[in-house]
Coordinates of C-alpha atoms and ligand atoms in Angstrom, one line a residue:
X1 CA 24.0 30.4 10.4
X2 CA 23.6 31.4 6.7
X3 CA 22.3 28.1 5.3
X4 CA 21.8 29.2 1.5
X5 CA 23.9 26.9 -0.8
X6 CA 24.9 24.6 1.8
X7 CA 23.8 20.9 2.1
X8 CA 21.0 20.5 3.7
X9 CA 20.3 16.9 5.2
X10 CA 16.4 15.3 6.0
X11 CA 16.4 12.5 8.3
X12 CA 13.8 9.6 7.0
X13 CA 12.1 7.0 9.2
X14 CA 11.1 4.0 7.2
X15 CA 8.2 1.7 9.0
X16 CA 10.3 -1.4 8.1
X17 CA 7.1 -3.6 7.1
X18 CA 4.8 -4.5 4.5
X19 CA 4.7 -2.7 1.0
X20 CA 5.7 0.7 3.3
X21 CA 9.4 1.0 2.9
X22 CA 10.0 0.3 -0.7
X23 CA 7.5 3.4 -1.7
X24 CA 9.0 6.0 0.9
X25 CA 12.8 5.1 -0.5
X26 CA 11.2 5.5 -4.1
X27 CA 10.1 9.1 -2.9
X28 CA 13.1 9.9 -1.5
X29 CA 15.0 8.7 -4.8
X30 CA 13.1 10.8 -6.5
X31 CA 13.3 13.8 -4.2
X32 CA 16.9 13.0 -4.0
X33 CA 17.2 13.1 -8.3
X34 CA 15.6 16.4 -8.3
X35 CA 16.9 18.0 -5.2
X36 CA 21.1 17.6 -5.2
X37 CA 21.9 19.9 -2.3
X38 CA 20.0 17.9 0.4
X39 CA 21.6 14.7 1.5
X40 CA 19.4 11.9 3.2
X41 CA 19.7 9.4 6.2
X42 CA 17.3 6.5 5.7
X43 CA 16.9 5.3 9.1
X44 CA 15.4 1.6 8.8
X45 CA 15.6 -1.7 10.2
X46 CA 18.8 -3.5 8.8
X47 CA 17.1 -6.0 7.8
X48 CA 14.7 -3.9 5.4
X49 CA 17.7 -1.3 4.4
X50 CA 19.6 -4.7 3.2
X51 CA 16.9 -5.9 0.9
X52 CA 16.4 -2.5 -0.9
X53 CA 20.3 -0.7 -0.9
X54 CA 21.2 -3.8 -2.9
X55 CA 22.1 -1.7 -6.4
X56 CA 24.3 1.4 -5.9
X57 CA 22.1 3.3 -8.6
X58 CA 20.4 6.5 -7.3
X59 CA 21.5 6.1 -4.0
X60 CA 24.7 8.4 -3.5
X61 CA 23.1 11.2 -1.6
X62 CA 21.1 8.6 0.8
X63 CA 23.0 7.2 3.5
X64 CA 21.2 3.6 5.2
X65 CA 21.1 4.1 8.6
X66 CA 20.2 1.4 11.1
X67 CA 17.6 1.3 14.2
X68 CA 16.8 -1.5 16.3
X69 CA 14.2 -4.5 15.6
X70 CA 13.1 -4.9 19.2
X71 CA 13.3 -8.6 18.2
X72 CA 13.9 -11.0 21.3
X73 CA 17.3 -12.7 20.9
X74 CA 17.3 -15.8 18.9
X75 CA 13.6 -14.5 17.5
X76 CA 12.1 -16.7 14.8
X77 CA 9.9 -15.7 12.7
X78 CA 6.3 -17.4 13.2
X79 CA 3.0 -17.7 11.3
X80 CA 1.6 -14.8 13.0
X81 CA 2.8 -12.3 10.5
X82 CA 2.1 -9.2 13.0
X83 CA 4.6 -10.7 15.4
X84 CA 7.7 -8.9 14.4
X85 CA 5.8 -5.8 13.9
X86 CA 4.2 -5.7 17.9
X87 CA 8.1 -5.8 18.8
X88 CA 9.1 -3.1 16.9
X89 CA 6.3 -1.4 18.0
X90 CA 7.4 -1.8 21.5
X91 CA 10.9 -0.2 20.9
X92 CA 9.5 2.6 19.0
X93 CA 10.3 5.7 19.6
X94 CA 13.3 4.8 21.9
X95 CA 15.3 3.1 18.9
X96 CA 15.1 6.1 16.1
X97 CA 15.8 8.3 18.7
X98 CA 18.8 6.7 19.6
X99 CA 20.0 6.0 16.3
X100 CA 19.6 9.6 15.2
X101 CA 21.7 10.4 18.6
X102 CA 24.6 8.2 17.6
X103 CA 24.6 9.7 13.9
X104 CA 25.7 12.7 15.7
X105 CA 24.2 14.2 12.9
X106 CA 22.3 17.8 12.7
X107 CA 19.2 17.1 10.4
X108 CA 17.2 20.3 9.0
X109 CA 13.7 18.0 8.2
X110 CA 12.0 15.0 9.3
X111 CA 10.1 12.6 6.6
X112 CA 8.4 9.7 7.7
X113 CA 5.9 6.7 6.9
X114 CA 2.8 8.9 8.5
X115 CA 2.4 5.7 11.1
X116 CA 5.9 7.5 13.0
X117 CA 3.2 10.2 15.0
X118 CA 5.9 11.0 17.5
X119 CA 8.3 12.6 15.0
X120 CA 6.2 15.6 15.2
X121 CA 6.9 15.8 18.8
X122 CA 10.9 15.2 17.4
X123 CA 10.7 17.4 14.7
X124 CA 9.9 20.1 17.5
X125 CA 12.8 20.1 19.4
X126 CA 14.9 19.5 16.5
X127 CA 13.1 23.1 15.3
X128 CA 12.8 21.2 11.7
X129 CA 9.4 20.7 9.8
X130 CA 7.9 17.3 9.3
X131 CA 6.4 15.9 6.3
X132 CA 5.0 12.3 7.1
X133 CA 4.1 10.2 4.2
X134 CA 1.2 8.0 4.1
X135 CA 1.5 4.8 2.0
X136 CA -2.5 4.5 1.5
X137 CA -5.3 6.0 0.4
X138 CA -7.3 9.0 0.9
X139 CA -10.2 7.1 2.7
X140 CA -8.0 5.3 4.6
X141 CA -6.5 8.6 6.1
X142 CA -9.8 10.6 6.4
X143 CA -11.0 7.9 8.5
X144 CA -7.7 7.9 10.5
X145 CA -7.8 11.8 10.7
X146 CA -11.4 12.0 12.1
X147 CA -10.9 8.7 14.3
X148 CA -12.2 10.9 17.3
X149 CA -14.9 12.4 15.4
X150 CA -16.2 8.7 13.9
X151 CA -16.2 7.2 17.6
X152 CA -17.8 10.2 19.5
X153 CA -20.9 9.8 16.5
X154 CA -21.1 6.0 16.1
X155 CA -19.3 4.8 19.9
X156 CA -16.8 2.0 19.6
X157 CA -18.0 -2.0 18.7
X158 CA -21.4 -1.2 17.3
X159 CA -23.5 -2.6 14.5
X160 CA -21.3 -3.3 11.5
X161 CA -23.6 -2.0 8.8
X162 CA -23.9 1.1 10.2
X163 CA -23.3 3.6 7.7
X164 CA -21.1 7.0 7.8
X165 CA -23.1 9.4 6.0
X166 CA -22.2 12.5 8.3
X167 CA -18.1 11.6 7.0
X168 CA -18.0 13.3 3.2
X169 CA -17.9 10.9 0.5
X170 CA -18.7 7.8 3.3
X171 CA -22.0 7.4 2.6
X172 CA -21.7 3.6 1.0
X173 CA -19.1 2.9 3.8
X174 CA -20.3 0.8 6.7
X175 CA -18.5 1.0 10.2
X176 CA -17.4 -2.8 9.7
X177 CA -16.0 -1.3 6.6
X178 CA -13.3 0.8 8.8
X179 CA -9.7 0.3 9.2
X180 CA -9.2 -1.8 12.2
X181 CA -8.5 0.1 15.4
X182 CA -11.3 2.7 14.4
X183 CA -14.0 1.5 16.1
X184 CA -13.2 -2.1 16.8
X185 CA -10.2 -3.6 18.1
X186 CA -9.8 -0.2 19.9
X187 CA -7.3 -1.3 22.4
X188 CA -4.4 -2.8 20.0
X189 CA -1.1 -1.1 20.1
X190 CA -1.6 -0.5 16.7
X191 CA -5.2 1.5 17.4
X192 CA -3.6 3.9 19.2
X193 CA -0.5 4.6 16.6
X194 CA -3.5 5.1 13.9
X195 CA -5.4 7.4 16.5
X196 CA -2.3 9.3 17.5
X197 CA -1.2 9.7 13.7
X198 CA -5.1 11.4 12.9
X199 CA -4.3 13.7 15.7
X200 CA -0.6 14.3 14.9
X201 CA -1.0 15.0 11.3
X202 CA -3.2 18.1 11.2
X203 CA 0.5 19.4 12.5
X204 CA 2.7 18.2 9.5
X205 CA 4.1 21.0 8.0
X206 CA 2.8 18.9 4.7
X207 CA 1.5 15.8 4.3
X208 CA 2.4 13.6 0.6
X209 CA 1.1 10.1 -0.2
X210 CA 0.9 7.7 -2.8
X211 CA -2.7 8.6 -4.4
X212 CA -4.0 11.3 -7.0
X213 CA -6.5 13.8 -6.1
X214 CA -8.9 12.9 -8.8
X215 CA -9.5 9.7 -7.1
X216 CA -11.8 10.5 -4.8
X217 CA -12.3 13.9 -4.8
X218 CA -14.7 14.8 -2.3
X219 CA -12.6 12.9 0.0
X220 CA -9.5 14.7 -0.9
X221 CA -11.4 17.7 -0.5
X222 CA -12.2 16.8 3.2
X223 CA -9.0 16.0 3.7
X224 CA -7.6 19.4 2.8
X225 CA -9.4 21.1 5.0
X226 CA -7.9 18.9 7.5
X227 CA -4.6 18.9 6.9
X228 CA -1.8 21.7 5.7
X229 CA -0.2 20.9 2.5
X230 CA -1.7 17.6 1.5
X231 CA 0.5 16.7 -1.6
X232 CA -1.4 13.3 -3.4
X233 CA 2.1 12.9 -5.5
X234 CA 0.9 9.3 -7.1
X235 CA 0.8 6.7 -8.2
X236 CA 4.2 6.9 -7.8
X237 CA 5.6 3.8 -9.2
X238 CA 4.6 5.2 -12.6
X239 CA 7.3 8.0 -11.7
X240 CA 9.5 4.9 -10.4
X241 CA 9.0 1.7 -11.8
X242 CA 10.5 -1.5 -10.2
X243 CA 13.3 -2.9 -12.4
X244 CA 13.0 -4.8 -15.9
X245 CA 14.7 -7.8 -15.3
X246 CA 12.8 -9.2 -12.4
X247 CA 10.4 -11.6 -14.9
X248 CA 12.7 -14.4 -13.7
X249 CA 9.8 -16.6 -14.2
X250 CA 8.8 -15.5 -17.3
X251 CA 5.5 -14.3 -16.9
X252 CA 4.8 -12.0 -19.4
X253 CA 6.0 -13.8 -22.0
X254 CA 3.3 -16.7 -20.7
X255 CA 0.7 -14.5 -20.8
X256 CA 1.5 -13.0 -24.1
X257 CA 0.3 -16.6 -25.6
X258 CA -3.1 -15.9 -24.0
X259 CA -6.4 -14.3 -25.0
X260 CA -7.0 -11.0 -24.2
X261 CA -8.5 -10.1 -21.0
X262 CA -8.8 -14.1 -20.3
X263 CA -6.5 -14.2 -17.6
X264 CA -7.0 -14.0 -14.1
X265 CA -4.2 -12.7 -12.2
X266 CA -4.4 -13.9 -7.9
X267 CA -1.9 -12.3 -6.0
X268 CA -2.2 -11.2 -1.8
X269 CA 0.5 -8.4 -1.4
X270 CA 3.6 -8.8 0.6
X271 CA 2.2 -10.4 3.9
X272 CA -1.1 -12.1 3.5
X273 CA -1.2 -16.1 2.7
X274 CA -4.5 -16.9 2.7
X275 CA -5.6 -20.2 4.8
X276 CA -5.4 -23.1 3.8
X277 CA -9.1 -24.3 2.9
X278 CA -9.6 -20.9 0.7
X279 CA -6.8 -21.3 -1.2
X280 CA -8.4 -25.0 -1.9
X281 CA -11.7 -23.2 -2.6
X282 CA -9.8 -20.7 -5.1
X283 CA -8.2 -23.2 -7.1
X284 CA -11.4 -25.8 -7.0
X285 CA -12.9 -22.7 -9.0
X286 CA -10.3 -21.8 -11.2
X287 CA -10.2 -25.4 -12.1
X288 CA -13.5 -25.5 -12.8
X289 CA -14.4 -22.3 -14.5
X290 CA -11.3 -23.5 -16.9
X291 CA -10.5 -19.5 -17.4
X292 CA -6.5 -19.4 -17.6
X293 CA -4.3 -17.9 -14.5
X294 CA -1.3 -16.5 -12.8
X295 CA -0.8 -17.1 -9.0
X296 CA 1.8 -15.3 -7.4
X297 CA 1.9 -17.9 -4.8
X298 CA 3.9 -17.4 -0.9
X299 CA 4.8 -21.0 0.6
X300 CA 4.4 -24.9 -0.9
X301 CA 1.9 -25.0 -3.9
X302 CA 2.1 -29.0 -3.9
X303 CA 1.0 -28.9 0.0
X304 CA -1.0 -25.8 0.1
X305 CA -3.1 -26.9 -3.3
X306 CA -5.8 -29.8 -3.8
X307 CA -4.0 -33.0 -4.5
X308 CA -3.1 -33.7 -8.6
X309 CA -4.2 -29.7 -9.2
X310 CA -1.0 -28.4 -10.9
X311 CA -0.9 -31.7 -13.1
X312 CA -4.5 -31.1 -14.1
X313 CA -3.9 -27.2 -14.6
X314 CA -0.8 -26.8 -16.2
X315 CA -1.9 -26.1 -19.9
X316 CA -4.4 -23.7 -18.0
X317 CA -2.2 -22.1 -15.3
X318 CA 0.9 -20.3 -14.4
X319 CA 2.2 -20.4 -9.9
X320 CA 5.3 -18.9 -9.4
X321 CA 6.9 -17.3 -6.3
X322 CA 6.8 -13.9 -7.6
X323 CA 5.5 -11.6 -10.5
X324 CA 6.6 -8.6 -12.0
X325 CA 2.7 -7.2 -10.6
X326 CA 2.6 -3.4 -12.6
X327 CA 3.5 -5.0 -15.5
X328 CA 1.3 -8.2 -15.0
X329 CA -1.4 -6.1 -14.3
X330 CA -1.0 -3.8 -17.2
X331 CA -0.8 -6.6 -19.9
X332 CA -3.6 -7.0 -22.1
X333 CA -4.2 -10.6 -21.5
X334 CA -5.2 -10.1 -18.0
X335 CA -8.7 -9.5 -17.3
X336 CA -9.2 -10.0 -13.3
X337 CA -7.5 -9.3 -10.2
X338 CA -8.3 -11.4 -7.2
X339 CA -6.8 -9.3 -4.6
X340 CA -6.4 -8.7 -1.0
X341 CA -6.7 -5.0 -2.2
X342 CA -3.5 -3.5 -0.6
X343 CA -3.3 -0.1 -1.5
X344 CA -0.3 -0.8 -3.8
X345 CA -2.2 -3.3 -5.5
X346 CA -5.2 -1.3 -5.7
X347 CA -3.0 1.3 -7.5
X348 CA -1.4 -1.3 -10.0
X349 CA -5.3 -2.7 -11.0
X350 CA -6.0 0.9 -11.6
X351 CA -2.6 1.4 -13.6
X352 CA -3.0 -1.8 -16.0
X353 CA -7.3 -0.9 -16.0
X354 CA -8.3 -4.2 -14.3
X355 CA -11.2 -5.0 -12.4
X356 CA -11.0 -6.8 -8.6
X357 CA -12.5 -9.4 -7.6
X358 CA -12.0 -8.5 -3.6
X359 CA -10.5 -10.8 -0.3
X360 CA -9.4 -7.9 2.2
X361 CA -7.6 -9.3 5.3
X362 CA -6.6 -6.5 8.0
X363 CA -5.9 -3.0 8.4
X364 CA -7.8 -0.5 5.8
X365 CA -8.1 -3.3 3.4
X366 CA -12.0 -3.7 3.9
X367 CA -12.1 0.4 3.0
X368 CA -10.3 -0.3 0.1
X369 CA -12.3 -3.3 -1.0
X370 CA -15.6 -1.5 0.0
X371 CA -14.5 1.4 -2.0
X372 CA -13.4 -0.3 -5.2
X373 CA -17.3 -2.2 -5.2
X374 CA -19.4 0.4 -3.7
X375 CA -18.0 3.9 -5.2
X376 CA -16.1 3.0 -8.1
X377 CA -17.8 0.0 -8.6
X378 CA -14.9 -1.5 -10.7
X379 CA -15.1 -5.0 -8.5
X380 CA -16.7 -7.2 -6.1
X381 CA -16.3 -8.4 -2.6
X382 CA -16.0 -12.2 -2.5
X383 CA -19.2 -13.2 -1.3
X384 CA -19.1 -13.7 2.7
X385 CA -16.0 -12.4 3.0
X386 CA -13.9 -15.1 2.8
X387 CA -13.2 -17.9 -0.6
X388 CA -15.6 -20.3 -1.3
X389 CA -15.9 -22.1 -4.9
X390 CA -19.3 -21.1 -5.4
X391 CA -18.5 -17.3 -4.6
X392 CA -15.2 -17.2 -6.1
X393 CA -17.0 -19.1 -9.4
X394 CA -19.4 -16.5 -9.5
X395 CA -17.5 -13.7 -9.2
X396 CA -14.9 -14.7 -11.7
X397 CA -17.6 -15.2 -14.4
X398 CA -19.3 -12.0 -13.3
X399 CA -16.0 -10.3 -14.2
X400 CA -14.8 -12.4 -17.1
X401 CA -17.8 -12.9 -19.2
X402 CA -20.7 -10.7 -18.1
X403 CA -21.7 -7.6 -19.5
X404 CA -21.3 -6.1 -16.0
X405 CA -17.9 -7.2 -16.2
X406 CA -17.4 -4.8 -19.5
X407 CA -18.9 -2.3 -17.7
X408 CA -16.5 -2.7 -14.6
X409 CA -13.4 -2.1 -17.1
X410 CA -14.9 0.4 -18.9
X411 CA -15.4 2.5 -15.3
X412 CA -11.6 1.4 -14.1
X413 CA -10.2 2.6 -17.6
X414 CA -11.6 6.2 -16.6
X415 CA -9.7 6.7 -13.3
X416 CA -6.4 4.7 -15.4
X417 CA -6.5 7.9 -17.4
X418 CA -7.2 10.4 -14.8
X419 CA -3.9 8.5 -12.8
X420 CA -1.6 9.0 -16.1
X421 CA -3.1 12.7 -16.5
X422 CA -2.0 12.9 -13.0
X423 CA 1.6 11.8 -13.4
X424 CA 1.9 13.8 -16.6
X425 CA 4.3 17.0 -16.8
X426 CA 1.3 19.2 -16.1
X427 CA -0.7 17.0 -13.7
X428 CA -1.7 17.6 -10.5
X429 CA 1.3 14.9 -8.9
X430 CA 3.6 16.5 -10.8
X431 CA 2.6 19.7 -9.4
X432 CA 2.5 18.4 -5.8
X433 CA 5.5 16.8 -6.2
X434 CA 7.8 19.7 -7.5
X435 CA 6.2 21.4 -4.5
X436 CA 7.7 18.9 -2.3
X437 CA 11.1 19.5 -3.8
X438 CA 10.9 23.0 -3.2
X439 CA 9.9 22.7 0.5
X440 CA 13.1 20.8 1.0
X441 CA 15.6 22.8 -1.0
X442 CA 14.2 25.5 0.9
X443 CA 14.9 24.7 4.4
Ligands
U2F1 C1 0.5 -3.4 3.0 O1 0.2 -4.1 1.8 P1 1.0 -5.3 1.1 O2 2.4 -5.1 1.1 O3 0.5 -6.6 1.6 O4 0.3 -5.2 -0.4 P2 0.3 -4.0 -1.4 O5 0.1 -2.7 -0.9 O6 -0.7 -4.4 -2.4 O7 1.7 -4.1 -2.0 C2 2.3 -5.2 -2.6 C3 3.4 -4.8 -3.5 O8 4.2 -5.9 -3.9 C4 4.3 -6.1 -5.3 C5 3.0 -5.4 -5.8 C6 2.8 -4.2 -4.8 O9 3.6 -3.1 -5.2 O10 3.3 -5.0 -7.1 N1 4.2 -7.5 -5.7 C7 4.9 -7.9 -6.8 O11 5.5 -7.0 -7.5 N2 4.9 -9.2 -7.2 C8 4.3 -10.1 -6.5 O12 4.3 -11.3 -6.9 C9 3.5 -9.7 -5.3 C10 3.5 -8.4 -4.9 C11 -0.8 -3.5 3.8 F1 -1.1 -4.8 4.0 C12 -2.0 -2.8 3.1 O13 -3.1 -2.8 3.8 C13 -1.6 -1.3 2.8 O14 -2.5 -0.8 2.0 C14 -0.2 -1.3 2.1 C15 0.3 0.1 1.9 O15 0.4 0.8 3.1 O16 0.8 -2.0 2.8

């Protein structure tokens, strides 16, 4: 068939989850602005397509598709927020493969969250290429990519401060440091969909995510020698920023009454709530350190908080449901992030030049956290792990009025220039990123 001129059409497969699906439709936006013959199906969970197709802007070459939730009929959803994703898990591959049957639709690529291994295996008999996205960073997916490598050196479930100084650029990471599933917690469903991508991905025919190569760059480095076409195209949402209008709650105009760098900003992603007796810790602290704060706060502040603490705070403090984060993070009033360091997050702090102050929860969150203390050394790890008032006291003053503190912001406004450099007409994002588009109006 002589393709040339015709519409092409990639399938995508969205993980329908976390912060995961709202940066691959962002790509594919973007892909889609820049590429007009190629048409996209974004095969998703209804559920997930519903909450992002909501504005017909930007989406008339990308068609929603639906696949199956493998939830249990009359499912409701729990406290344990991993529930919903072990069922999904368990109807994966079965239910993109079906839905891409009933399309009855010929696809000429495959893009996918990087978790979707098997659609190399798909892409194969389809005879397309595959280009996998990952939604994290680039230690994240060296230590996913030499998963094999890191267990046949260190064995699975052994000392935690072990460190990886045969992995480049590992040398201040500790094997407790690791995502989960790499050498703990082995036999999780989700452990072997990490080990299967680190195998799978070596055969992309590219692989993009949501980083910049001057982030890490011996890291990067390992990791193209690893993989074919790696295309760090980020921080994306400076390419596509989240809409104006969402400051509902009128955030920024709260914090433009404050000091600058005064404020400390909390805020745990899209799935984390921490428990109950941190979140009392947290705000004991806040309370007493009398530094002012936004909380982008998930669930009942009145039950969740200590009794009488909104009362007592409220010339101090700002909880609302939701906060416009890049452009919270990016004001000049806020000096602090207390984060569960999601990569997203991680990206944002760097964006807006704001030091961490660290809580990491599950999956490569402890690399992350680790990273941003150890390497860039632009934040610390809550002492012990977990919230307490002493250790989230300390911390806070250690970023908000120590000279260490200064130091920490001047060594995150560094990489917040090399990220803009990156995004910039001639930067190296950009450059991956047009590459991109020319792989797919080339199929
Ligand atoms: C998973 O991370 P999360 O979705 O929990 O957290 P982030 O990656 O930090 O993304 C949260 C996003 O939600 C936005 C915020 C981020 O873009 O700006 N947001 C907001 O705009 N307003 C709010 O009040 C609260 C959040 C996973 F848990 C991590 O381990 C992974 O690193 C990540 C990416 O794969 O996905």
């Amino acid at each position: 068939v002589h393709r040339e001129n015709a519409q092409k059409h990639i399938a995508v497969f969205a993980f329908p989850f976390a912060t995961h699906a709202v940066p691959l439709l962002a790509l594919v936006q973007k892909l889609s602005e820049s590429a007009p013959d190629v048409n996209f199906s974004f095969f998703n969970t209804a559920q997930s397509n519903q909450s992002m197709f909501t504005k017909g802007n930007g989406f008339e070459r990308i068609e929603p598709r639906s696949v199956e939730n493998g939830l249990p009929e009359g499912f409701r959803i729990g406290r344990n927020p991993h529930e919903p994703v072990e069922y999904f898990l368990k109807a994966t591959p079965g239910n993109y493969r079906s839905a891409v049957a009933e399309s009855g639709l010929t696809f000429d690529g495959l893009i996918t969250d990087a978790f979707y291994w098997f659609a190399k295996e798909m892409a194969e008999e389809m005879r397309v290429p595959w280009v996998p996205y990952f939604t994290a960073g680039p230690r994240a997916l060296l230590a996913h990519v030499d998963t094999d490598n890191i267990r046949a050196r260190m064995g699975i479930n052994g000392p935690e401060d072990e460190t990886l100084e045969f992995l480049p650029g590992f040398s201040a990471i500790r094997s407790g440091d690791l995502p989960e599933g790499t050498v703990s917690g082995v036999d999780s469903p989700f452990a072997t969909l990490l080990q299967k991508m680190g195998q799978m991905l070596p055969h992309a025919s590219a692989v993009a995510m949501n980083s910049f190569e001057e982030i890490d760059p011996i890291v990067v480095q390992a990791l193209k020698s690893r993989l074919p076409n790696l295309l760090n195209i980020g921080p994306f949402i400076l390419k596509s920023p989240p809409p104006s209008s969402s400051d509902i709650h009128g955030c920024l105009k709260w914090l433009d009454q404050r000091p600058m760098s005064s404020v400390t900003y909390i805020g745990f992603g899209s799935v984390i709530t921490p428990p109950p007796h941190e979140l009392k810790a947290l705000a004991e602290a806040l309370e007493e350190c009398e530094f002012p704060f936004l909380w982008s706060f998930r669930g009942n502040v009145e039950e969740m908080l200590p009794e009488g603490f909104l009362e007592r705070t409220k010339e101090k403090g700002l909880i609302v449901p939701w906060v416009p984060q890049l452009k919270v993070l990016a004001h000049p009033s806020v000096g602090v992030f207390v984060t569960h360091c999601g990569w997203n997050s991680v990206n944002e702090s760097i964006i807006g030049g704001v030091p961490m102050i660290c809580r990491a929860f599950f999956g490569e969150q402890k690399l992350n956290q680790r990273t941003v203390e150890a390497v860039w050394e632009f934040g610390v790890a809550i002492e012990g792990g977990k919230f307490t008032k002493n250790g989230a006291m300390e911390a806070l003053k250690l970023i908000l009025s120590s000279e260490k503190g200064k130091l920490m912001r001047e060594k995150i406004g560094v990489l917040k220039k090399l990220a803009f450099e990156a995004m910039d007409t001639d930067g190296s994002s950009t450059a991956n990123f047009n590459f991109l588009v020319e792989f797919i109006t080339k199929l």
